[in-house]
mmCIF file with all atom_site columns, C-alpha atoms in Angstrom:
data_model
loop_
_atom_site.group_PDB
_atom_site.id
_atom_site.type_symbol
_atom_site.label_atom_id
_atom_site.label_alt_id
_atom_site.label_comp_id
_atom_site.label_asym_id
_atom_site.label_entity_id
_atom_site.label_seq_id
_atom_site.pdbx_PDB_ins_code
_atom_site.Cartn_x
_atom_site.Cartn_y
_atom_site.Cartn_z
_atom_site.occupancy
_atom_site.B_iso_or_equiv
_atom_site.pdbx_formal_charge
_atom_site.auth_seq_id
_atom_site.auth_comp_id
_atom_site.auth_asym_id
_atom_site.auth_atom_id
_atom_site.pdbx_PDB_model_num
ATOM 1   C CA . UNK A 1 1   ? -121.198 -162.947 -132.902 1.00 0.00 ? 192 UNK A CA 1
ATOM 2   C CA . UNK A 1 2   ? -123.201 -162.327 -136.071 1.00 0.00 ? 193 UNK A CA 1
ATOM 3   C CA . UNK A 1 3   ? -121.669 -161.208 -139.371 1.00 0.00 ? 194 UNK A CA 1
ATOM 4   C CA . UNK A 1 4   ? -123.875 -159.527 -141.959 1.00 0.00 ? 195 UNK A CA 1
ATOM 5   C CA . UNK A 1 5   ? -122.945 -158.976 -145.579 1.00 0.00 ? 196 UNK A CA 1
ATOM 6   C CA . UNK A 1 6   ? -125.581 -156.910 -147.354 1.00 0.00 ? 197 UNK A CA 1
ATOM 7   C CA . UNK A 1 7   ? -126.370 -158.040 -150.875 1.00 0.00 ? 198 UNK A CA 1
ATOM 8   C CA . UNK A 1 8   ? -125.898 -155.494 -153.614 1.00 0.00 ? 199 UNK A CA 1
ATOM 9   C CA . UNK A 1 9   ? -129.323 -155.843 -155.209 1.00 0.00 ? 200 UNK A CA 1
ATOM 10  C CA . UNK A 1 10  ? -132.435 -158.007 -154.997 1.00 0.00 ? 201 UNK A CA 1
ATOM 11  C CA . UNK A 1 11  ? -135.794 -158.123 -156.762 1.00 0.00 ? 202 UNK A CA 1
ATOM 12  C CA . UNK A 1 12  ? -139.219 -158.285 -155.135 1.00 0.00 ? 203 UNK A CA 1
ATOM 13  C CA . UNK A 1 13  ? -142.881 -157.718 -155.923 1.00 0.00 ? 204 UNK A CA 1
ATOM 14  C CA . UNK A 1 14  ? -145.328 -155.479 -154.019 1.00 0.00 ? 205 UNK A CA 1
ATOM 15  C CA . UNK A 1 15  ? -146.761 -157.274 -151.003 1.00 0.00 ? 206 UNK A CA 1
ATOM 16  C CA . UNK A 1 16  ? -143.696 -159.473 -150.639 1.00 0.00 ? 207 UNK A CA 1
ATOM 17  C CA . UNK A 1 17  ? -142.297 -159.828 -147.119 1.00 0.00 ? 208 UNK A CA 1
ATOM 18  C CA . UNK A 1 18  ? -138.597 -159.031 -147.341 1.00 0.00 ? 209 UNK A CA 1
ATOM 19  C CA . UNK A 1 19  ? -136.619 -161.057 -144.825 1.00 0.00 ? 210 UNK A CA 1
ATOM 20  C CA . UNK A 1 20  ? -133.107 -160.747 -143.459 1.00 0.00 ? 211 UNK A CA 1
ATOM 21  C CA . UNK A 1 21  ? -131.838 -163.703 -145.479 1.00 0.00 ? 212 UNK A CA 1
ATOM 22  C CA . UNK A 1 22  ? -132.986 -162.065 -148.721 1.00 0.00 ? 213 UNK A CA 1
ATOM 23  C CA . UNK A 1 23  ? -131.095 -158.801 -148.240 1.00 0.00 ? 214 UNK A CA 1
ATOM 24  C CA . UNK A 1 24  ? -128.020 -160.099 -146.412 1.00 0.00 ? 215 UNK A CA 1
ATOM 25  C CA . UNK A 1 25  ? -125.781 -163.109 -146.015 1.00 0.00 ? 216 UNK A CA 1
ATOM 26  C CA . UNK A 1 26  ? -125.821 -164.149 -142.375 1.00 0.00 ? 217 UNK A CA 1
ATOM 27  C CA . UNK A 1 27  ? -122.967 -165.905 -140.604 1.00 0.00 ? 218 UNK A CA 1
ATOM 28  C CA . UNK A 1 28  ? -123.696 -166.835 -137.006 1.00 0.00 ? 219 UNK A CA 1
ATOM 29  C CA . UNK A 1 29  ? -122.623 -169.432 -134.470 1.00 0.00 ? 220 UNK A CA 1
ATOM 30  C CA . UNK A 1 30  ? -126.256 -170.412 -133.901 1.00 0.00 ? 221 UNK A CA 1
ATOM 31  C CA . UNK A 1 31  ? -129.828 -169.574 -134.936 1.00 0.00 ? 222 UNK A CA 1
ATOM 32  C CA . UNK A 1 32  ? -128.737 -168.670 -138.462 1.00 0.00 ? 223 UNK A CA 1
ATOM 33  C CA . UNK A 1 33  ? -131.974 -169.892 -140.032 1.00 0.00 ? 224 UNK A CA 1
ATOM 34  C CA . UNK A 1 34  ? -134.077 -168.019 -137.475 1.00 0.00 ? 225 UNK A CA 1
ATOM 35  C CA . UNK A 1 35  ? -132.163 -164.815 -138.104 1.00 0.00 ? 226 UNK A CA 1
ATOM 36  C CA . UNK A 1 36  ? -132.548 -165.185 -141.871 1.00 0.00 ? 227 UNK A CA 1
ATOM 37  C CA . UNK A 1 37  ? -136.309 -165.661 -141.457 1.00 0.00 ? 228 UNK A CA 1
ATOM 38  C CA . UNK A 1 38  ? -136.829 -162.385 -139.563 1.00 0.00 ? 229 UNK A CA 1
ATOM 39  C CA . UNK A 1 39  ? -139.018 -159.885 -141.401 1.00 0.00 ? 230 UNK A CA 1
ATOM 40  C CA . UNK A 1 40  ? -137.435 -156.557 -142.319 1.00 0.00 ? 231 UNK A CA 1
ATOM 41  C CA . UNK A 1 41  ? -140.290 -154.877 -144.190 1.00 0.00 ? 232 UNK A CA 1
ATOM 42  C CA . UNK A 1 42  ? -143.143 -155.503 -146.593 1.00 0.00 ? 233 UNK A CA 1
ATOM 43  C CA . UNK A 1 43  ? -142.674 -154.030 -150.043 1.00 0.00 ? 234 UNK A CA 1
ATOM 44  C CA . UNK A 1 44  ? -145.397 -151.572 -151.015 1.00 0.00 ? 235 UNK A CA 1
ATOM 45  C CA . UNK A 1 45  ? -146.278 -150.461 -154.513 1.00 0.00 ? 236 UNK A CA 1
ATOM 46  C CA . UNK A 1 46  ? -146.294 -146.775 -153.520 1.00 0.00 ? 237 UNK A CA 1
ATOM 47  C CA . UNK A 1 47  ? -142.537 -146.918 -152.878 1.00 0.00 ? 238 UNK A CA 1
ATOM 48  C CA . UNK A 1 48  ? -141.897 -147.069 -156.613 1.00 0.00 ? 239 UNK A CA 1
ATOM 49  C CA . UNK A 1 49  ? -139.485 -149.141 -158.636 1.00 0.00 ? 240 UNK A CA 1
ATOM 50  C CA . UNK A 1 50  ? -136.363 -148.766 -156.485 1.00 0.00 ? 241 UNK A CA 1
ATOM 51  C CA . UNK A 1 51  ? -135.624 -148.263 -152.809 1.00 0.00 ? 242 UNK A CA 1
ATOM 52  C CA . UNK A 1 52  ? -132.898 -149.253 -150.388 1.00 0.00 ? 243 UNK A CA 1
ATOM 53  C CA . UNK A 1 53  ? -132.720 -151.200 -147.148 1.00 0.00 ? 244 UNK A CA 1
ATOM 54  C CA . UNK A 1 54  ? -129.968 -149.956 -144.892 1.00 0.00 ? 245 UNK A CA 1
ATOM 55  C CA . UNK A 1 55  ? -127.750 -152.149 -142.751 1.00 0.00 ? 246 UNK A CA 1
ATOM 56  C CA . UNK A 1 56  ? -129.065 -150.408 -139.632 1.00 0.00 ? 247 UNK A CA 1
ATOM 57  C CA . UNK A 1 57  ? -132.598 -151.560 -140.429 1.00 0.00 ? 248 UNK A CA 1
ATOM 58  C CA . UNK A 1 58  ? -131.437 -155.161 -140.449 1.00 0.00 ? 249 UNK A CA 1
ATOM 59  C CA . UNK A 1 59  ? -129.500 -154.615 -137.215 1.00 0.00 ? 250 UNK A CA 1
ATOM 60  C CA . UNK A 1 60  ? -132.640 -153.186 -135.589 1.00 0.00 ? 251 UNK A CA 1
ATOM 61  C CA . UNK A 1 61  ? -134.656 -156.269 -136.548 1.00 0.00 ? 252 UNK A CA 1
ATOM 62  C CA . UNK A 1 62  ? -132.006 -158.691 -135.283 1.00 0.00 ? 253 UNK A CA 1
ATOM 63  C CA . UNK A 1 63  ? -131.473 -156.834 -132.009 1.00 0.00 ? 254 UNK A CA 1
ATOM 64  C CA . UNK A 1 64  ? -135.205 -156.806 -131.453 1.00 0.00 ? 255 UNK A CA 1
ATOM 65  C CA . UNK A 1 65  ? -135.073 -160.603 -131.731 1.00 0.00 ? 256 UNK A CA 1
ATOM 66  C CA . UNK A 1 66  ? -132.013 -160.885 -129.475 1.00 0.00 ? 257 UNK A CA 1
ATOM 67  C CA . UNK A 1 67  ? -130.562 -157.698 -127.919 1.00 0.00 ? 258 UNK A CA 1
ATOM 68  C CA . UNK A 1 68  ? -127.456 -159.545 -126.709 1.00 0.00 ? 259 UNK A CA 1
ATOM 69  C CA . UNK A 1 69  ? -126.081 -160.357 -130.151 1.00 0.00 ? 260 UNK A CA 1
ATOM 70  C CA . UNK A 1 70  ? -122.876 -158.680 -131.313 1.00 0.00 ? 261 UNK A CA 1
ATOM 71  C CA . UNK A 1 71  ? -123.458 -157.747 -134.963 1.00 0.00 ? 262 UNK A CA 1
ATOM 72  C CA . UNK A 1 72  ? -120.650 -156.921 -137.370 1.00 0.00 ? 263 UNK A CA 1
ATOM 73  C CA . UNK A 1 73  ? -120.925 -155.563 -140.911 1.00 0.00 ? 264 UNK A CA 1
ATOM 74  C CA . UNK A 1 74  ? -119.010 -156.907 -143.902 1.00 0.00 ? 265 UNK A CA 1
ATOM 75  C CA . UNK A 1 75  ? -119.288 -155.345 -147.342 1.00 0.00 ? 266 UNK A CA 1
ATOM 76  C CA . UNK A 1 76  ? -121.727 -152.677 -148.579 1.00 0.00 ? 267 UNK A CA 1
ATOM 77  C CA . UNK A 1 77  ? -123.935 -150.881 -146.019 1.00 0.00 ? 268 UNK A CA 1
ATOM 78  C CA . UNK A 1 78  ? -127.185 -151.198 -147.968 1.00 0.00 ? 269 UNK A CA 1
ATOM 79  C CA . UNK A 1 79  ? -129.165 -153.337 -150.390 1.00 0.00 ? 270 UNK A CA 1
ATOM 80  C CA . UNK A 1 80  ? -131.063 -151.994 -153.392 1.00 0.00 ? 271 UNK A CA 1
ATOM 81  C CA . UNK A 1 81  ? -134.530 -153.501 -153.790 1.00 0.00 ? 272 UNK A CA 1
ATOM 82  C CA . UNK A 1 82  ? -135.981 -153.380 -157.294 1.00 0.00 ? 273 UNK A CA 1
ATOM 83  C CA . UNK A 1 83  ? -139.639 -153.829 -158.056 1.00 0.00 ? 274 UNK A CA 1
ATOM 84  C CA . UNK A 1 84  ? -139.898 -156.919 -160.240 1.00 0.00 ? 275 UNK A CA 1
ATOM 85  C CA . UNK A 1 85  ? -143.108 -156.804 -162.289 1.00 0.00 ? 276 UNK A CA 1
ATOM 86  C CA . UNK A 1 86  ? -144.860 -159.993 -163.229 1.00 0.00 ? 277 UNK A CA 1
ATOM 87  C CA . UNK A 1 87  ? -143.393 -161.069 -166.532 1.00 0.00 ? 278 UNK A CA 1
ATOM 88  C CA . UNK A 1 88  ? -145.749 -161.404 -169.456 1.00 0.00 ? 279 UNK A CA 1
ATOM 89  C CA . UNK A 1 89  ? -144.897 -162.791 -172.846 1.00 0.00 ? 280 UNK A CA 1
ATOM 90  C CA . UNK A 1 90  ? -145.364 -159.974 -175.373 1.00 0.00 ? 281 UNK A CA 1
ATOM 91  C CA . UNK A 1 91  ? -147.787 -160.692 -178.221 1.00 0.00 ? 282 UNK A CA 1
ATOM 92  C CA . UNK A 1 92  ? -146.108 -161.903 -181.386 1.00 0.00 ? 283 UNK A CA 1
ATOM 93  C CA . UNK A 1 93  ? -147.368 -158.822 -183.225 1.00 0.00 ? 284 UNK A CA 1
ATOM 94  C CA . UNK A 1 94  ? -145.287 -156.490 -181.038 1.00 0.00 ? 285 UNK A CA 1
ATOM 95  C CA . UNK A 1 95  ? -142.249 -158.742 -181.350 1.00 0.00 ? 286 UNK A CA 1
ATOM 96  C CA . UNK A 1 96  ? -142.481 -158.667 -185.148 1.00 0.00 ? 287 UNK A CA 1
ATOM 97  C CA . UNK A 1 97  ? -143.118 -154.905 -185.133 1.00 0.00 ? 288 UNK A CA 1
ATOM 98  C CA . UNK A 1 98  ? -140.104 -154.110 -182.943 1.00 0.00 ? 289 UNK A CA 1
ATOM 99  C CA . UNK A 1 99  ? -137.888 -156.512 -184.883 1.00 0.00 ? 290 UNK A CA 1
ATOM 100 C CA . UNK A 1 100 ? -138.964 -154.930 -188.187 1.00 0.00 ? 291 UNK A CA 1
ATOM 101 C CA . UNK A 1 101 ? -138.322 -151.388 -186.925 1.00 0.00 ? 292 UNK A CA 1
ATOM 102 C CA . UNK A 1 102 ? -134.857 -152.325 -185.686 1.00 0.00 ? 293 UNK A CA 1
ATOM 103 C CA . UNK A 1 103 ? -134.029 -154.164 -188.900 1.00 0.00 ? 294 UNK A CA 1
ATOM 104 C CA . UNK A 1 104 ? -135.163 -151.333 -191.170 1.00 0.00 ? 295 UNK A CA 1
ATOM 105 C CA . UNK A 1 105 ? -133.583 -148.657 -188.971 1.00 0.00 ? 296 UNK A CA 1
ATOM 106 C CA . UNK A 1 106 ? -130.199 -150.360 -188.786 1.00 0.00 ? 297 UNK A CA 1
ATOM 107 C CA . UNK A 1 107 ? -130.279 -151.082 -192.517 1.00 0.00 ? 298 UNK A CA 1
ATOM 108 C CA . UNK A 1 108 ? -131.018 -147.448 -193.348 1.00 0.00 ? 299 UNK A CA 1
ATOM 109 C CA . UNK A 1 109 ? -128.243 -146.302 -191.015 1.00 0.00 ? 300 UNK A CA 1
ATOM 110 C CA . UNK A 1 110 ? -125.703 -148.520 -192.799 1.00 0.00 ? 301 UNK A CA 1
ATOM 111 C CA . UNK A 1 111 ? -126.894 -147.423 -196.240 1.00 0.00 ? 302 UNK A CA 1
ATOM 112 C CA . UNK A 1 112 ? -126.795 -143.736 -195.300 1.00 0.00 ? 303 UNK A CA 1
ATOM 113 C CA . UNK A 1 113 ? -123.264 -144.163 -193.988 1.00 0.00 ? 304 UNK A CA 1
ATOM 114 C CA . UNK A 1 114 ? -122.131 -145.789 -197.229 1.00 0.00 ? 305 UNK A CA 1
ATOM 115 C CA . UNK A 1 115 ? -123.809 -143.041 -199.240 1.00 0.00 ? 306 UNK A CA 1
ATOM 116 C CA . UNK A 1 116 ? -122.081 -140.343 -197.182 1.00 0.00 ? 307 UNK A CA 1
ATOM 117 C CA . UNK A 1 117 ? -118.615 -141.814 -197.711 1.00 0.00 ? 308 UNK A CA 1
ATOM 118 C CA . UNK A 1 118 ? -119.307 -142.753 -201.378 1.00 0.00 ? 309 UNK A CA 1
ATOM 119 C CA . UNK A 1 119 ? -118.469 -146.404 -200.738 1.00 0.00 ? 310 UNK A CA 1
ATOM 120 C CA . UNK A 1 120 ? -119.632 -147.490 -204.210 1.00 0.00 ? 311 UNK A CA 1
ATOM 121 C CA . UNK A 1 121 ? -117.168 -145.115 -205.878 1.00 0.00 ? 312 UNK A CA 1
ATOM 122 C CA . UNK A 1 122 ? -114.432 -146.246 -203.501 1.00 0.00 ? 313 UNK A CA 1
ATOM 123 C CA . UNK A 1 123 ? -114.970 -149.888 -204.490 1.00 0.00 ? 314 UNK A CA 1
ATOM 124 C CA . UNK A 1 124 ? -114.927 -148.950 -208.174 1.00 0.00 ? 315 UNK A CA 1
ATOM 125 C CA . UNK A 1 125 ? -111.688 -147.023 -207.694 1.00 0.00 ? 316 UNK A CA 1
ATOM 126 C CA . UNK A 1 126 ? -110.029 -149.881 -205.799 1.00 0.00 ? 317 UNK A CA 1
ATOM 127 C CA . UNK A 1 127 ? -111.124 -152.344 -208.497 1.00 0.00 ? 318 UNK A CA 1
ATOM 128 C CA . UNK A 1 128 ? -109.640 -150.091 -211.194 1.00 0.00 ? 319 UNK A CA 1
ATOM 129 C CA . UNK A 1 129 ? -106.361 -149.750 -209.296 1.00 0.00 ? 320 UNK A CA 1
ATOM 130 C CA . UNK A 1 130 ? -106.096 -153.535 -208.913 1.00 0.00 ? 321 UNK A CA 1
ATOM 131 C CA . UNK A 1 131 ? -107.223 -154.633 -212.378 1.00 0.00 ? 322 UNK A CA 1
ATOM 132 C CA . UNK A 1 132 ? -106.882 -151.577 -214.605 1.00 0.00 ? 323 UNK A CA 1
ATOM 133 C CA . UNK A 1 133 ? -110.506 -151.999 -215.734 1.00 0.00 ? 324 UNK A CA 1
ATOM 134 C CA . UNK A 1 134 ? -113.581 -149.899 -214.998 1.00 0.00 ? 325 UNK A CA 1
ATOM 135 C CA . UNK A 1 135 ? -116.402 -151.865 -213.405 1.00 0.00 ? 326 UNK A CA 1
ATOM 136 C CA . UNK A 1 136 ? -119.636 -150.308 -212.129 1.00 0.00 ? 327 UNK A CA 1
ATOM 137 C CA . UNK A 1 137 ? -120.452 -153.412 -210.075 1.00 0.00 ? 328 UNK A CA 1
ATOM 138 C CA . UNK A 1 138 ? -117.226 -154.775 -208.586 1.00 0.00 ? 329 UNK A CA 1
ATOM 139 C CA . UNK A 1 139 ? -118.921 -157.730 -206.884 1.00 0.00 ? 330 UNK A CA 1
ATOM 140 C CA . UNK A 1 140 ? -115.570 -159.344 -206.109 1.00 0.00 ? 331 UNK A CA 1
ATOM 141 C CA . UNK A 1 141 ? -115.077 -156.518 -203.589 1.00 0.00 ? 332 UNK A CA 1
ATOM 142 C CA . UNK A 1 142 ? -118.664 -155.812 -202.582 1.00 0.00 ? 333 UNK A CA 1
ATOM 143 C CA . UNK A 1 143 ? -119.654 -159.362 -201.611 1.00 0.00 ? 334 UNK A CA 1
ATOM 144 C CA . UNK A 1 144 ? -116.710 -159.981 -199.218 1.00 0.00 ? 335 UNK A CA 1
ATOM 145 C CA . UNK A 1 145 ? -117.180 -156.472 -197.850 1.00 0.00 ? 336 UNK A CA 1
ATOM 146 C CA . UNK A 1 146 ? -120.873 -157.138 -197.098 1.00 0.00 ? 337 UNK A CA 1
ATOM 147 C CA . UNK A 1 147 ? -120.080 -160.467 -195.451 1.00 0.00 ? 338 UNK A CA 1
ATOM 148 C CA . UNK A 1 148 ? -117.350 -158.779 -193.442 1.00 0.00 ? 339 UNK A CA 1
ATOM 149 C CA . UNK A 1 149 ? -119.826 -156.263 -192.034 1.00 0.00 ? 340 UNK A CA 1
ATOM 150 C CA . UNK A 1 150 ? -122.020 -159.071 -190.706 1.00 0.00 ? 341 UNK A CA 1
ATOM 151 C CA . UNK A 1 151 ? -119.108 -161.054 -189.285 1.00 0.00 ? 342 UNK A CA 1
ATOM 152 C CA . UNK A 1 152 ? -117.689 -157.894 -187.748 1.00 0.00 ? 343 UNK A CA 1
ATOM 153 C CA . UNK A 1 153 ? -120.987 -157.150 -185.994 1.00 0.00 ? 344 UNK A CA 1
ATOM 154 C CA . UNK A 1 154 ? -121.079 -160.686 -184.599 1.00 0.00 ? 345 UNK A CA 1
ATOM 155 C CA . UNK A 1 155 ? -117.519 -160.391 -183.284 1.00 0.00 ? 346 UNK A CA 1
ATOM 156 C CA . UNK A 1 156 ? -118.126 -156.881 -181.932 1.00 0.00 ? 347 UNK A CA 1
ATOM 157 C CA . UNK A 1 157 ? -121.217 -157.850 -179.933 1.00 0.00 ? 348 UNK A CA 1
ATOM 158 C CA . UNK A 1 158 ? -119.732 -161.260 -179.085 1.00 0.00 ? 349 UNK A CA 1
ATOM 159 C CA . UNK A 1 159 ? -123.007 -163.032 -179.724 1.00 0.00 ? 350 UNK A CA 1
ATOM 160 C CA . UNK A 1 160 ? -124.538 -165.251 -182.387 1.00 0.00 ? 351 UNK A CA 1
ATOM 161 C CA . UNK A 1 161 ? -128.271 -165.418 -181.685 1.00 0.00 ? 352 UNK A CA 1
ATOM 162 C CA . UNK A 1 162 ? -128.410 -166.679 -178.063 1.00 0.00 ? 353 UNK A CA 1
ATOM 163 C CA . UNK A 1 163 ? -124.892 -168.098 -178.012 1.00 0.00 ? 354 UNK A CA 1
ATOM 164 C CA . UNK A 1 164 ? -121.872 -166.095 -176.852 1.00 0.00 ? 355 UNK A CA 1
ATOM 165 C CA . UNK A 1 165 ? -118.655 -166.632 -178.770 1.00 0.00 ? 356 UNK A CA 1
ATOM 166 C CA . UNK A 1 166 ? -116.497 -166.348 -175.645 1.00 0.00 ? 357 UNK A CA 1
ATOM 167 C CA . UNK A 1 167 ? -116.832 -165.343 -172.004 1.00 0.00 ? 358 UNK A CA 1
ATOM 168 C CA . UNK A 1 168 ? -115.593 -161.794 -172.499 1.00 0.00 ? 359 UNK A CA 1
ATOM 169 C CA . UNK A 1 169 ? -118.250 -159.076 -172.117 1.00 0.00 ? 360 UNK A CA 1
ATOM 170 C CA . UNK A 1 170 ? -119.240 -157.252 -175.270 1.00 0.00 ? 361 UNK A CA 1
ATOM 171 C CA . UNK A 1 171 ? -119.008 -153.447 -175.529 1.00 0.00 ? 362 UNK A CA 1
ATOM 172 C CA . UNK A 1 172 ? -122.795 -153.290 -175.306 1.00 0.00 ? 363 UNK A CA 1
ATOM 173 C CA . UNK A 1 173 ? -122.799 -155.369 -172.111 1.00 0.00 ? 364 UNK A CA 1
ATOM 174 C CA . UNK A 1 174 ? -120.129 -153.110 -170.617 1.00 0.00 ? 365 UNK A CA 1
ATOM 175 C CA . UNK A 1 175 ? -122.154 -150.001 -171.426 1.00 0.00 ? 366 UNK A CA 1
ATOM 176 C CA . UNK A 1 176 ? -125.286 -151.540 -169.898 1.00 0.00 ? 367 UNK A CA 1
ATOM 177 C CA . UNK A 1 177 ? -123.278 -152.533 -166.812 1.00 0.00 ? 368 UNK A CA 1
ATOM 178 C CA . UNK A 1 178 ? -121.854 -149.024 -166.376 1.00 0.00 ? 369 UNK A CA 1
ATOM 179 C CA . UNK A 1 179 ? -125.303 -147.523 -166.892 1.00 0.00 ? 370 UNK A CA 1
ATOM 180 C CA . UNK A 1 180 ? -126.782 -149.837 -164.248 1.00 0.00 ? 371 UNK A CA 1
ATOM 181 C CA . UNK A 1 181 ? -123.944 -149.006 -161.856 1.00 0.00 ? 372 UNK A CA 1
ATOM 182 C CA . UNK A 1 182 ? -124.696 -145.298 -162.278 1.00 0.00 ? 373 UNK A CA 1
ATOM 183 C CA . UNK A 1 183 ? -128.391 -145.875 -161.578 1.00 0.00 ? 374 UNK A CA 1
ATOM 184 C CA . UNK A 1 184 ? -127.623 -147.923 -158.469 1.00 0.00 ? 375 UNK A CA 1
ATOM 185 C CA . UNK A 1 185 ? -125.241 -145.274 -157.153 1.00 0.00 ? 376 UNK A CA 1
ATOM 186 C CA . UNK A 1 186 ? -127.827 -142.562 -157.781 1.00 0.00 ? 377 UNK A CA 1
ATOM 187 C CA . UNK A 1 187 ? -130.416 -144.541 -155.843 1.00 0.00 ? 378 UNK A CA 1
ATOM 188 C CA . UNK A 1 188 ? -127.995 -145.020 -152.952 1.00 0.00 ? 379 UNK A CA 1
ATOM 189 C CA . UNK A 1 189 ? -127.114 -141.310 -152.862 1.00 0.00 ? 380 UNK A CA 1
ATOM 190 C CA . UNK A 1 190 ? -130.609 -139.860 -153.274 1.00 0.00 ? 381 UNK A CA 1
ATOM 191 C CA . UNK A 1 191 ? -133.298 -142.402 -152.382 1.00 0.00 ? 382 UNK A CA 1
ATOM 192 C CA . UNK A 1 192 ? -132.955 -142.166 -148.612 1.00 0.00 ? 383 UNK A CA 1
ATOM 193 C CA . UNK A 1 193 ? -133.276 -138.377 -148.675 1.00 0.00 ? 384 UNK A CA 1
ATOM 194 C CA . UNK A 1 194 ? -136.807 -138.706 -150.053 1.00 0.00 ? 385 UNK A CA 1
ATOM 195 C CA . UNK A 1 195 ? -137.994 -140.462 -146.919 1.00 0.00 ? 386 UNK A CA 1
ATOM 196 C CA . UNK A 1 196 ? -140.972 -141.936 -148.719 1.00 0.00 ? 387 UNK A CA 1
ATOM 197 C CA . UNK A 1 197 ? -140.974 -145.064 -146.563 1.00 0.00 ? 388 UNK A CA 1
ATOM 198 C CA . UNK A 1 198 ? -141.229 -142.990 -143.427 1.00 0.00 ? 389 UNK A CA 1
ATOM 199 C CA . UNK A 1 199 ? -140.046 -144.819 -140.328 1.00 0.00 ? 390 UNK A CA 1
ATOM 200 C CA . UNK A 1 200 ? -138.425 -147.900 -141.829 1.00 0.00 ? 391 UNK A CA 1
ATOM 201 C CA . UNK A 1 201 ? -138.556 -149.674 -138.474 1.00 0.00 ? 392 UNK A CA 1
ATOM 202 C CA . UNK A 1 202 ? -142.282 -149.334 -138.239 1.00 0.00 ? 393 UNK A CA 1
ATOM 203 C CA . UNK A 1 203 ? -142.957 -151.938 -140.873 1.00 0.00 ? 394 UNK A CA 1
ATOM 204 C CA . UNK A 1 204 ? -140.998 -154.569 -138.984 1.00 0.00 ? 395 UNK A CA 1
ATOM 205 C CA . UNK A 1 205 ? -142.757 -154.122 -135.685 1.00 0.00 ? 396 UNK A CA 1
#
């Protein structure tokens, strides 16, 4: 008896031999290491950035090795394979450029928002209501307000530089997770219909 649990997603580079143990967790009474070492396919660059390996492809490879094995499936019926490009450290110039664009863009967005809602006049009005005096620069309100914006952003994104404040996911992380889930589901629903890998069993023969 062999139990297979397909992994949700793996990464590989073109030319990499994808083996059973990389796309599935194997539980067997014997020959587990041999089963995990069986080749399923060789990733090719022409397949693009995402493709899937179906549970039946893995079953075909294992039964070719030993037709007498009883194979059972546990979990998802396919594994998404993502093309992992070779990582390169971006030049410092591009890092500084992107950082500067984000800094200036976010700063302008905050300033435009405050101009739209007349925040300066609001602070002056609040200061007058509290003290009875007119003040064109109510710093006692503006400084804590500015600090509060920064602290609020840190708490909202749950991150201070590389350190997370707590283990809860931030709203940004949740949005990225949901976006990735949608992409994965799209790949599962549509990738196999393209048939760009042709006969998936041919690569394992």
